[in-house]
Short mmCIF file of C-alpha atoms in Angstrom, two decimals:
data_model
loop_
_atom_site.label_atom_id
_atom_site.label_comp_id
_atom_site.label_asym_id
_atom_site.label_seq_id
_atom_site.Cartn_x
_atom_site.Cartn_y
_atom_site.Cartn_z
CA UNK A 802 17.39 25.21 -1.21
CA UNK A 803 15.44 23.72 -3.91
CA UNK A 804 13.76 24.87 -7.13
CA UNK A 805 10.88 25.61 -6.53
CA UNK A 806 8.11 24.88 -9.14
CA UNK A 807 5.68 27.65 -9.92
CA UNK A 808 2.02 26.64 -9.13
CA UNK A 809 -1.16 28.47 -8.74
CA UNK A 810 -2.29 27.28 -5.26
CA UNK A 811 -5.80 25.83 -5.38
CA UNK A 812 -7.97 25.47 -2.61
CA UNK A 813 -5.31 25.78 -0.43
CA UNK A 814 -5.57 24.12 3.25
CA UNK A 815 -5.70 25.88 6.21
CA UNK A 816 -2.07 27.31 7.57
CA UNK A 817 -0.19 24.89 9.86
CA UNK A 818 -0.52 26.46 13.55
CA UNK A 819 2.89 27.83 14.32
CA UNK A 820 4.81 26.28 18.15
CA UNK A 821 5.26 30.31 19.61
CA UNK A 822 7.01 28.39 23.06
CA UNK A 823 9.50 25.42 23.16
CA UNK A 824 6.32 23.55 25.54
CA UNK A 825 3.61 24.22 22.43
CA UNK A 826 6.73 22.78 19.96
CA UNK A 827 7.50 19.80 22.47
CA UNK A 828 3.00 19.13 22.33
CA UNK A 829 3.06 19.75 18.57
CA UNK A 830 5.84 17.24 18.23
CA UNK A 831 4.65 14.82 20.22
CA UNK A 832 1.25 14.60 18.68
CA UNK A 833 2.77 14.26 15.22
CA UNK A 834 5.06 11.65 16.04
CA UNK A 835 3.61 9.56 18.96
CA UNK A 836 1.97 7.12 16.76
CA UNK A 837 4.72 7.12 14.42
CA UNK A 838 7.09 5.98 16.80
CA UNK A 839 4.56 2.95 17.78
CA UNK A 840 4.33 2.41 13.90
CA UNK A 841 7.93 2.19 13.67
CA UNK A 842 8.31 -0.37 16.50
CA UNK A 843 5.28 -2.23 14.88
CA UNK A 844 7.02 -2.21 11.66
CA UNK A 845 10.16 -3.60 13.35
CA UNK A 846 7.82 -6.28 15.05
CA UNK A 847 7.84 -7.72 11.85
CA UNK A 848 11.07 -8.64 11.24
CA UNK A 849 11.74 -9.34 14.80
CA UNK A 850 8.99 -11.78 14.00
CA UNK A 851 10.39 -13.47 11.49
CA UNK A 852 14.01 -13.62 13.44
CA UNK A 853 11.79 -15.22 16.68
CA UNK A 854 10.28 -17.91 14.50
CA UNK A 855 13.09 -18.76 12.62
CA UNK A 856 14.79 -18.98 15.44
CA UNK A 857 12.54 -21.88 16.92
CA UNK A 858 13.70 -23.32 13.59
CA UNK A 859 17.21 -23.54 14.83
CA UNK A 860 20.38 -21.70 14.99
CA UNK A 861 21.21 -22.22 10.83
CA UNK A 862 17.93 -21.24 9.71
CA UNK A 863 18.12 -18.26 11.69
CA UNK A 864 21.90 -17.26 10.35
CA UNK A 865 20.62 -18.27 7.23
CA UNK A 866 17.04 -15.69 7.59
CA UNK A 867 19.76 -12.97 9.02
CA UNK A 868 22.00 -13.54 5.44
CA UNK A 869 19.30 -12.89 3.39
CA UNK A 870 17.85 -10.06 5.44
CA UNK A 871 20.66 -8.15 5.48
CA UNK A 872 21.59 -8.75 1.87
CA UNK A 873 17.79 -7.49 1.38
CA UNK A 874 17.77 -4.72 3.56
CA UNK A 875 20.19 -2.05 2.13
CA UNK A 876 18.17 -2.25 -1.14
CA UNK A 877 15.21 -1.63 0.60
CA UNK A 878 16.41 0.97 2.72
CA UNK A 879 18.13 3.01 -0.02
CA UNK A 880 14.78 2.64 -1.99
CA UNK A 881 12.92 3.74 0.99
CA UNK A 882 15.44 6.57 1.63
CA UNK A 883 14.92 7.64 -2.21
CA UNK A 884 11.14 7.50 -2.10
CA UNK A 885 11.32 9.27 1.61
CA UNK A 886 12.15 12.59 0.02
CA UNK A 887 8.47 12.82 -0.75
CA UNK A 888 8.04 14.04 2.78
CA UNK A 889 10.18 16.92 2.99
CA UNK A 890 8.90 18.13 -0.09
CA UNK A 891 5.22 17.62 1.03
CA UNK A 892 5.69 18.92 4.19
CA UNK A 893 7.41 22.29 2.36
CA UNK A 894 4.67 22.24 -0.18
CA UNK A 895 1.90 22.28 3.03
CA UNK A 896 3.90 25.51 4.41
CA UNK A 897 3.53 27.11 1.31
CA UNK A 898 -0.05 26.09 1.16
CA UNK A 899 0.46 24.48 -2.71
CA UNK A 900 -2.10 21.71 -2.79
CA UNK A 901 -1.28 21.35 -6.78
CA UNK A 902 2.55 20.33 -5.28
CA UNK A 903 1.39 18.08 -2.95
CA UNK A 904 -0.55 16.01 -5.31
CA UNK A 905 2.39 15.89 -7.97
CA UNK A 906 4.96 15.14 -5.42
CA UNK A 907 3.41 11.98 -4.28
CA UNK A 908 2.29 10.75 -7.51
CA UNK A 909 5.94 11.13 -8.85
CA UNK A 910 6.97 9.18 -5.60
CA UNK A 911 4.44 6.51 -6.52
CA UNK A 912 6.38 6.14 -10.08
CA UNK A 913 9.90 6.24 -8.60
CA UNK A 914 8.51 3.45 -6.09
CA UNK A 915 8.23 1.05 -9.18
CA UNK A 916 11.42 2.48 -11.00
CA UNK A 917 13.50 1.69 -8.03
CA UNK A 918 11.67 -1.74 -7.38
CA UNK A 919 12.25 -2.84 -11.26
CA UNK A 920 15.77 -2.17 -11.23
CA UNK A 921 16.15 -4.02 -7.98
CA UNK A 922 14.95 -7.02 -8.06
CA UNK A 923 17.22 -8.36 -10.86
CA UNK A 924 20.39 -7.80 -8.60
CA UNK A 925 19.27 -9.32 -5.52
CA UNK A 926 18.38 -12.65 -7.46
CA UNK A 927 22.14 -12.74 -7.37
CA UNK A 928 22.07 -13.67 -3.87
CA UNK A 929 24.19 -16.79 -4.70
CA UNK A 930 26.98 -15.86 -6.77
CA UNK A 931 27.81 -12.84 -4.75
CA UNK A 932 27.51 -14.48 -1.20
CA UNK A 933 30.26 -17.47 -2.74
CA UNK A 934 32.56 -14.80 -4.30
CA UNK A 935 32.97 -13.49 -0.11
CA UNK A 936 32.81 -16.92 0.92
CA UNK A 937 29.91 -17.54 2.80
CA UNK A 938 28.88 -20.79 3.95
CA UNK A 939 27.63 -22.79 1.18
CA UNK A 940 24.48 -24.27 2.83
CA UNK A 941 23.97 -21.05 4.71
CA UNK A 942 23.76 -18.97 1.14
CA UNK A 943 21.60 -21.60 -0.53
CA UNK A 944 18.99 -21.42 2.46
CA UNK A 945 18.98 -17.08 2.04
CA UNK A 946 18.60 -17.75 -1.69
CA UNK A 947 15.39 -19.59 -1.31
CA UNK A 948 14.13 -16.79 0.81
CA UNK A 949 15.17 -14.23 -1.51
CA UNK A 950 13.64 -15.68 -4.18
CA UNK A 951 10.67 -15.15 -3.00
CA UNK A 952 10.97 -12.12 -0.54
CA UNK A 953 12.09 -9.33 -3.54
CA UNK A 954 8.55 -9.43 -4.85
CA UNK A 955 8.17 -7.42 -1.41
CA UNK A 956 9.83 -4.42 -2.92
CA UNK A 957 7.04 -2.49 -5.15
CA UNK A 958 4.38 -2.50 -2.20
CA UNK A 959 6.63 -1.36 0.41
CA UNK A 960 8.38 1.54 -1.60
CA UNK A 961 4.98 2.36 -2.98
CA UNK A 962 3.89 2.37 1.31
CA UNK A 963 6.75 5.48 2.10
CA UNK A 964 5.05 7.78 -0.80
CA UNK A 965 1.73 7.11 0.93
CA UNK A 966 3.37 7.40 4.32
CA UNK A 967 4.93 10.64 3.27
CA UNK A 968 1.90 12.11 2.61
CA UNK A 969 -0.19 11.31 5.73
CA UNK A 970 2.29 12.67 8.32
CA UNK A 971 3.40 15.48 6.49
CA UNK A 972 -0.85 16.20 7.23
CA UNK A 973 -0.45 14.78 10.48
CA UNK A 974 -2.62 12.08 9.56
CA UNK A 975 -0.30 9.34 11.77
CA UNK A 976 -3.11 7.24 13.61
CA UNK A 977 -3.63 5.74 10.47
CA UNK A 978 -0.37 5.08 9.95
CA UNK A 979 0.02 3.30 12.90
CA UNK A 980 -3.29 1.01 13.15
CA UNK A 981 -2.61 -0.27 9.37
CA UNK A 982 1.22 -0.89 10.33
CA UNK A 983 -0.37 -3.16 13.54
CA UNK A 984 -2.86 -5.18 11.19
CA UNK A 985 0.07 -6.04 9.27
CA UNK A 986 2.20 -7.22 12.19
CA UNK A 987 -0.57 -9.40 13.20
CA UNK A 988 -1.56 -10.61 9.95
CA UNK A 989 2.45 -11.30 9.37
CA UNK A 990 2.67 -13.16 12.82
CA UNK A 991 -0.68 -15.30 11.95
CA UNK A 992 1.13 -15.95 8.25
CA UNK A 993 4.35 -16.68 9.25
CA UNK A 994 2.95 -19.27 12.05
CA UNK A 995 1.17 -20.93 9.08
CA UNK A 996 3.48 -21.00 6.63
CA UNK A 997 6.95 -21.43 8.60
CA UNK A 998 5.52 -24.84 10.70
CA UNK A 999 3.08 -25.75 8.54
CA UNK A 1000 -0.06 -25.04 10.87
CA UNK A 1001 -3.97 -24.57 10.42
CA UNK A 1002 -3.51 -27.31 7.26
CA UNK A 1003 -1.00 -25.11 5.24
CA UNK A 1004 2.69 -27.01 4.31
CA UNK A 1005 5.52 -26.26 6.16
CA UNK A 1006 7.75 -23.70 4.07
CA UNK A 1007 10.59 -23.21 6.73
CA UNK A 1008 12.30 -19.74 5.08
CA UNK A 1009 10.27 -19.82 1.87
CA UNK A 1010 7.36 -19.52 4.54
CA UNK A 1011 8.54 -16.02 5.98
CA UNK A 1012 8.96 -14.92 2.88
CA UNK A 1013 5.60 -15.31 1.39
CA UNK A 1014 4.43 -13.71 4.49
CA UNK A 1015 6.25 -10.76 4.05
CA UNK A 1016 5.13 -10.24 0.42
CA UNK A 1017 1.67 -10.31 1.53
CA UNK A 1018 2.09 -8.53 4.97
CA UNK A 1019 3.42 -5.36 2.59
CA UNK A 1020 0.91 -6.01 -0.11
CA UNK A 1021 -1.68 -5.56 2.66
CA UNK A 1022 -0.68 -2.83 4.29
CA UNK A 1023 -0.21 -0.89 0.60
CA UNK A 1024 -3.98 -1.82 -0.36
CA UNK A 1025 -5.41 -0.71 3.00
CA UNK A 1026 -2.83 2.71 3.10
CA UNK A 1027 -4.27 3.57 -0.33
CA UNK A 1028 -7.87 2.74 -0.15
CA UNK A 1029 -7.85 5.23 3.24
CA UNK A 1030 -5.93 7.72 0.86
CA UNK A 1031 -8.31 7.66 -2.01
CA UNK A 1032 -11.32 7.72 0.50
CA UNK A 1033 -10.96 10.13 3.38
CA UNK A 1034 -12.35 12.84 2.73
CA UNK A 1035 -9.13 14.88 3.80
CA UNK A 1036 -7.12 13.30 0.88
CA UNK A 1037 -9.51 12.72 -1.98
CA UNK A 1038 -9.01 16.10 -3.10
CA UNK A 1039 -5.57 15.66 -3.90
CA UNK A 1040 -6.37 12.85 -6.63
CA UNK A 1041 -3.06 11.37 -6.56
CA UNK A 1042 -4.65 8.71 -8.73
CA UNK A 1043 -5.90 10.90 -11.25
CA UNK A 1044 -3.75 10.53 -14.78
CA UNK A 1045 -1.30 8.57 -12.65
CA UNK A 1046 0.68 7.89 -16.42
CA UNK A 1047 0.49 11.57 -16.62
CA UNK A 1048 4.48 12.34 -16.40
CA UNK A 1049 5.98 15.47 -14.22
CA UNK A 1050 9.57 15.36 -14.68
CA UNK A 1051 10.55 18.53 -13.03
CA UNK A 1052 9.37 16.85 -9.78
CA UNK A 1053 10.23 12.89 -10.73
CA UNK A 1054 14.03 14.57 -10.87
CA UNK A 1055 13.23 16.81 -7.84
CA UNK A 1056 12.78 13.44 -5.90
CA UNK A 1057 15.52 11.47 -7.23
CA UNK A 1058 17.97 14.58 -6.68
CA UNK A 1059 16.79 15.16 -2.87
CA UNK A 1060 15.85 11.22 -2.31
CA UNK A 1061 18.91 10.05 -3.39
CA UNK A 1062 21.20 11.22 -0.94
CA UNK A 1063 18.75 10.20 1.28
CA UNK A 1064 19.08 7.06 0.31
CA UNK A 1065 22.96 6.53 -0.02
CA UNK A 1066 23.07 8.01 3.86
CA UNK A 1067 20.71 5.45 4.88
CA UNK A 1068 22.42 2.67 3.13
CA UNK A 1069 25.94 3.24 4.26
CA UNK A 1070 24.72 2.62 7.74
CA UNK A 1071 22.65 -0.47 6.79
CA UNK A 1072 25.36 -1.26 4.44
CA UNK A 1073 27.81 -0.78 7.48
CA UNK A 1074 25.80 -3.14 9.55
CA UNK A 1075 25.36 -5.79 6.22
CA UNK A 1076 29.41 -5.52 6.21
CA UNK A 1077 29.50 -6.43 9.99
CA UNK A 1078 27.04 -9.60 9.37
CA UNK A 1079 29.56 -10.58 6.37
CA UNK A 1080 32.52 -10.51 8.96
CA UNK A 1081 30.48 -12.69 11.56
CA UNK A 1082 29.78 -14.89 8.92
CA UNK A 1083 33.62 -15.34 8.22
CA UNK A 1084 33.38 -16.26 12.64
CA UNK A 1085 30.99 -18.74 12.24
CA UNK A 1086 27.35 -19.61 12.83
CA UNK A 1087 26.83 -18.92 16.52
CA UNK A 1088 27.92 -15.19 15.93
CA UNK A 1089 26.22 -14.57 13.00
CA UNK A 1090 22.97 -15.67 15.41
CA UNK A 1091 23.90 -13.43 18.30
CA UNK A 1092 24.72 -10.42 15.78
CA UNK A 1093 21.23 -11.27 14.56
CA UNK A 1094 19.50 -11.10 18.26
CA UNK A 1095 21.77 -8.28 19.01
CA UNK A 1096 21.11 -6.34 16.35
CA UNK A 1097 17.47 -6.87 16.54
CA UNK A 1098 17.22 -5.34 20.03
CA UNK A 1099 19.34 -2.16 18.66
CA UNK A 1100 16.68 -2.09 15.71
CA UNK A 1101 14.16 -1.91 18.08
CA UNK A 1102 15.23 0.81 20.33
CA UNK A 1103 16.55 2.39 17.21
CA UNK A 1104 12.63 3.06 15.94
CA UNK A 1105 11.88 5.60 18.51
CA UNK A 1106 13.77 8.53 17.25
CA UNK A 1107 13.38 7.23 13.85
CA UNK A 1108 10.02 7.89 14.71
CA UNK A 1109 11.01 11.71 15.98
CA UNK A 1110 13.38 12.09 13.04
CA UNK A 1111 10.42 11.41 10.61
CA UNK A 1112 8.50 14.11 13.03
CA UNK A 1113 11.60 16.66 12.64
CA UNK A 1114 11.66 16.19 8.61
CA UNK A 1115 8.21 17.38 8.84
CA UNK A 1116 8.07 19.84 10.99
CA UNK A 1117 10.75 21.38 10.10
CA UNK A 1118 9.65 21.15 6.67
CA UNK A 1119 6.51 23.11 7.20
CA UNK A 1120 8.45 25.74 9.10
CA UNK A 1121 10.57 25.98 6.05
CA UNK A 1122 8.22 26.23 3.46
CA UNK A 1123 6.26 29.37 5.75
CA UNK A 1124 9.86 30.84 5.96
CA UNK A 1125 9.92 30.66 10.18
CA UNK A 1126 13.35 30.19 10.81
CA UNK A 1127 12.27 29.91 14.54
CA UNK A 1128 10.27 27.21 13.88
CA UNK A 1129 12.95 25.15 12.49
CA UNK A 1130 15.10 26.11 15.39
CA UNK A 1131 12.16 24.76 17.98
CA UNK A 1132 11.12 21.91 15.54
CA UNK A 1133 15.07 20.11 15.21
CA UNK A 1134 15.80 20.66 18.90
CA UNK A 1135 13.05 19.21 20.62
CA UNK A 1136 12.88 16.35 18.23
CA UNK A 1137 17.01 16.17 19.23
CA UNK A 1138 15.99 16.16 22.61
CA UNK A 1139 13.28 13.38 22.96
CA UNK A 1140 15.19 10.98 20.78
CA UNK A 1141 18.80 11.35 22.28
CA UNK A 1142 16.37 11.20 25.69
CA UNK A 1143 14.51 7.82 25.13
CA UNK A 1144 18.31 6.43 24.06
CA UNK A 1145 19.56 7.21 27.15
CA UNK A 1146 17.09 5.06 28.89
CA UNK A 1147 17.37 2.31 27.00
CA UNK A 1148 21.24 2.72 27.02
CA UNK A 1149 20.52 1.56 30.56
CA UNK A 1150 18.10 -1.06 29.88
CA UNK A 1151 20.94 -2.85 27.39
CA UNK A 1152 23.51 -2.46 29.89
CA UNK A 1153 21.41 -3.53 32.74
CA UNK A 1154 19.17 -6.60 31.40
CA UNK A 1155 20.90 -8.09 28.09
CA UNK A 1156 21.22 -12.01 29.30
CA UNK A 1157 17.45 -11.57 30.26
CA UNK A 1158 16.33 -9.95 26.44
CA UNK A 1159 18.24 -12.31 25.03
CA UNK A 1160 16.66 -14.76 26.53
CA UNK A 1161 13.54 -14.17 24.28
CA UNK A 1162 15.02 -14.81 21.03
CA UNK A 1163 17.13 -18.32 21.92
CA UNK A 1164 15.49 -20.89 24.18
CA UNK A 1165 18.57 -21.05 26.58
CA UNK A 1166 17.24 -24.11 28.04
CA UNK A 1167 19.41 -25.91 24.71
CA UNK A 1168 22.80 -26.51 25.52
CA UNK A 1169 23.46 -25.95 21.55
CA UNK A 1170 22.08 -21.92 21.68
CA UNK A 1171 24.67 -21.79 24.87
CA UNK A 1172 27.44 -19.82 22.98
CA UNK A 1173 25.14 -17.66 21.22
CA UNK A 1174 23.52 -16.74 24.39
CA UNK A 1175 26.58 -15.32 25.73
CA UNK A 1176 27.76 -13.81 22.65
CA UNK A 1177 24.25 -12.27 21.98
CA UNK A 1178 24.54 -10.78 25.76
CA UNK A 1179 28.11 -9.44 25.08
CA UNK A 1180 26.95 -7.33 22.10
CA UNK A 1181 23.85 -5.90 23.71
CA UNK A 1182 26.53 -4.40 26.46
CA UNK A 1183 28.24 -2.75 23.33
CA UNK A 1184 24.75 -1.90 21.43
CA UNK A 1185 23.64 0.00 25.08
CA UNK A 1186 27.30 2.39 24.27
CA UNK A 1187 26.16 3.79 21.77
CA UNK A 1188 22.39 4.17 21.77
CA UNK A 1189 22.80 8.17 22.61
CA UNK A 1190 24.78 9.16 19.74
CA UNK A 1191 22.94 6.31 17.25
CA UNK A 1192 19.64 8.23 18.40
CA UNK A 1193 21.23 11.54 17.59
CA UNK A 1194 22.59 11.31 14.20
CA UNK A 1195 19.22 9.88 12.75
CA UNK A 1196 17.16 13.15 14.24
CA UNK A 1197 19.86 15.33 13.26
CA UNK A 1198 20.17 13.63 9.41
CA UNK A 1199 15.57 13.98 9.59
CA UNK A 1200 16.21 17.61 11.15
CA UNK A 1201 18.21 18.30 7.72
CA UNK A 1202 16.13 16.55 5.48
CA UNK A 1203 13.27 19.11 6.36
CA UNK A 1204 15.97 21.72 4.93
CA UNK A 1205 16.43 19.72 1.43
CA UNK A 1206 19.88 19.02 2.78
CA UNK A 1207 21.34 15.78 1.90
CA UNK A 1208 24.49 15.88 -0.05
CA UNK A 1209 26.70 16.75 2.61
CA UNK A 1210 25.31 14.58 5.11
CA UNK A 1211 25.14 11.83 2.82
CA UNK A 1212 29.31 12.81 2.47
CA UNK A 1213 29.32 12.71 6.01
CA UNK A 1214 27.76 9.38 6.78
CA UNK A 1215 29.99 7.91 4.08
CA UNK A 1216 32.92 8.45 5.00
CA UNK A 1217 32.17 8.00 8.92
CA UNK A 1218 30.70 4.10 8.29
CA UNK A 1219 32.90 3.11 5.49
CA UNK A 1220 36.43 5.28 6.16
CA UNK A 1221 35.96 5.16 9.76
CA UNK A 1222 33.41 2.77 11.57
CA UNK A 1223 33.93 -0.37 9.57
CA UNK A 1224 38.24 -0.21 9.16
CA UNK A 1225 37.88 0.10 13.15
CA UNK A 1226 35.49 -3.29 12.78
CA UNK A 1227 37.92 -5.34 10.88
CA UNK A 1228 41.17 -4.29 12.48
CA UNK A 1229 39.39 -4.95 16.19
CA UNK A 1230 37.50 -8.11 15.32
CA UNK A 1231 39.81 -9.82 12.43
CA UNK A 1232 43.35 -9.01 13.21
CA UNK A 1233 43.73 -8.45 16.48
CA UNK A 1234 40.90 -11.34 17.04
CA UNK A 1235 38.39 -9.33 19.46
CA UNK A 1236 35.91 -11.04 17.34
CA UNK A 1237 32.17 -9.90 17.44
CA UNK A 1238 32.84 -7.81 20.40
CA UNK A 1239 35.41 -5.48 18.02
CA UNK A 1240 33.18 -5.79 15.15
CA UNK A 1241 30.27 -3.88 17.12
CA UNK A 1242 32.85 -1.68 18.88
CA UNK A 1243 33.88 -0.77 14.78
CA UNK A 1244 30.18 0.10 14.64
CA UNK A 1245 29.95 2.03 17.36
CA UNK A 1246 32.58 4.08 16.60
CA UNK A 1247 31.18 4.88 13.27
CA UNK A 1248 27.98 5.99 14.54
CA UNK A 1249 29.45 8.03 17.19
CA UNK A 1250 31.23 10.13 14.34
CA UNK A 1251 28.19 10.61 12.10
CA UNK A 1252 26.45 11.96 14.94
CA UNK A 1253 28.57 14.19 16.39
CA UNK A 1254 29.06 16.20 12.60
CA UNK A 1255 25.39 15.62 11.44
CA UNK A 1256 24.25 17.61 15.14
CA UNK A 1257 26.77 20.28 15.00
CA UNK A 1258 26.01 20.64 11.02
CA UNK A 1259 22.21 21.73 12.22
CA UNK A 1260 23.91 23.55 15.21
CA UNK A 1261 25.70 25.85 12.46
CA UNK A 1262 22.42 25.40 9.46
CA UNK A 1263 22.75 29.97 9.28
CA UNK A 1264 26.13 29.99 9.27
CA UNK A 1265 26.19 27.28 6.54
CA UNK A 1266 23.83 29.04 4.11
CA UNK A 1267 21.41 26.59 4.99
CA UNK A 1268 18.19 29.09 6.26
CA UNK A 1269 19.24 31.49 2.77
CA UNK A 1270 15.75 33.46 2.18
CA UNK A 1271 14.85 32.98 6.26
CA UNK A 1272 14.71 35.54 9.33
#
């Protein structure tokens, strides 16, 4: 449980409605995270629409786009997963009806946004050195460098996006969320069409293109997420601007001590899937492309009960911070059962249509995308495997978050993608040469562990002290 900081409720909001049946849960749920799910998959949209255009560039810019990507992407995700524990703690703050905690929390989240961002973007400008010390392809790494370059500058608006994110659905504000999050995918897909080809009188930037359009896509969506926040009448009152350099280190350590397990869960499983991009790179060109198109269309899927798990954290966090122990019960299980639910269907959708998905990403009318075609295909088979239990340990690791408990899952994930998931990769794709196929059946094996102790840890939350101070 956490500390709790004593604050004189002002104006408090009205009390959150509580689900009495599993149906008015399941509606409740639904509501909050419907658009949040279409958010995510918008959000994805964007990099999927960088991986499409590159890809009309050709087969090396788009291993070279996937490099840097998924060098990128654990840093972001780890500072997202930090900054994320701004939800839980709003959502708890809302059940307790503390409007004073609300504004603190997400003000401190603002400041740990540009901590985080500050100390990042100094290592990733070491793209270079670090991608010829695990001997990457030369060409390859120089090509991610000049995205990266440009592409870290990306970090301060979208950290500074999950405080503001945080906020909105812990007050089910998610509409908002979503429409802003589909402006930017359009205004990234108009931007990177520009600036990648060199259309509508702009030069043609190749990679450094798609990187200037992310920086901007983010930067947009930050300016429009705020102005709504300092506007609406709903959220002016919590002044989150208001003596922003006004320090509150109780809570600025309350964040980092709850956000940062959060955020070393989150990367070991990107960092599982940035170690399984470094071992196709070590198989050559064509399966670093297919892992890219592969892993795209697991990303994809993947957003749904990311979506739902971002629904659980809150819900469960306002059922927490009231002190309903049933609500949490209702709250983690129907989130549980719409995500691992939605998996299953596209479980069958990977298994059933991969060469035609595919399809989409490589023009297989050129003989040279041929290989990576098939290879692409062949992973989507594996990706459909394990879709259920990938969609259950991210709404089980949300369902926890809504508890404050991260340490132990963050234990958990750890040791299931680094001690389990990716040995399995390298023994079945290095040395006993299953190539990409064992590399994603390493992953899936990982994942598949995670999920099964992260669902049976919420399964046992009484038993485990978790509920102390419920009925």
């Amino acid at each position: 449980m956490i500390e709790q900081v004593t604050v004189t409720p002002i104006a408090p909001p009205p009390a959150v409605p509580r689900a009495s049946t599993w149906a008015a849960e399941l509606r409740a749920t639904f509501t909050l995270a419907w658009p949040l799910v279409i958010a995510q998959l918008a959000q994805n949209a964007l990099t999927t629409t960088d991986v499409i255009m590159t890809g009309w560039l050709g087969p090396e810019f788009l291993a070279a786009g996937t490099l840097a990507s998924t060098f990128l992407m654990p840093f972001l995700v780890g500072g997202m997963g930090i900054v994320g524990a701004v939800a839980p703690l709003v959502a708890q703050a809302r059940g307790a009806r503390d409007i004073k905690a609300v504004r603190r929390v997400v003000r401190q989240g603002m400041w740990a946004s540009i901590v985080i961002a500050a100390l990042l973007v100094p290592i990733l400008w070491q793209i270079k050195p670090i991608f010829a010390a695990l001997g990457q392809n030369p060409d390859t790494t120089l090509m991610a460098e000049q995205y990266i370059q440009i592409g870290v500058w990306m970090l301060f608006p979208a950290l500074a996006i999950i405080a503001l994110r945080s906020l909105l659905s812990a007050f089910d504000s998610t509409r908002i969320i979503l429409l802003i999050t589909i402006g930017g995918v359009l205004f990234n897909a108009l931007v990177n069409y520009a600036l990648i080809f060199g259309n509508f009188g702009f030069p043609r930037l190749e990679l450094r293109g798609s990187a200037v359009a992310t920086v901007l896509t983010n930067l947009l969506m930050f300016g429009l997420m705020l102005t709504y926040v300092l506007r609406h009448r709903r959220f002016k009152r919590f002044n989150i601007m208001i003596r922003f350099w006004k320090p509150d280190w109780p809570r600025f350590r309350e964040i980092f001590r709850i956000g940062t397990p959060i955020g070393l869960t989150v990367l070991s499983e990107v960092g599982l899937f940035t170690a399984a991009a470094l071992l196709m790179g070590l198989l050559g060109t064509d399966e670093i492309a297919a892992h890219a198109v592969a892993l795209q269309c697991a990303s994809m899927a993947f957003m749904v009960p990311l979506g739902l798990g971002t629904a659980a954290t809150v819900r469960v966090g306002v059922a927490y911070g009231r002190k309903d122990a049933e609500g949490v019960r209702k709250a983690g299980w129907t989130a549980f059962a719409l995500g691992t639910g939605f998996m299953t269907l596209t479980c069958i959708l990977f298994l059933t249509a991969g060469p035609l998905i595919v399809s989409w990403f490589l023009d297989p009318r050129s003989p040279a995308n041929a290989n990576a075609l098939g290879l692409a295909a062949t992973f989507l088979v594996v990706a459909g495997f394990f879709q259920i239990v990938d969609g259950a340990q991210v709404v089980a690791a949300h369902a926890l978050r809504g508890l404050s408990d991260t340490k132990v899952p963050m234990i958990m994930a750890i040791i299931g993608y680094w001690f389990i998931g990716l040995p399995i990769a390298y023994v079945l794709g290095l040395v006993l040469d299953w190539r990409g196929v064992g590399i994603w059946l390493g992953l899936a094996a990982g994942l598949g562990i995670v999920a099964v102790v992260l669902v049976a840890r919420f399964a046992m939350r009484k038993r485990l002290g978790l509920m102390a101070g419920l009925g």
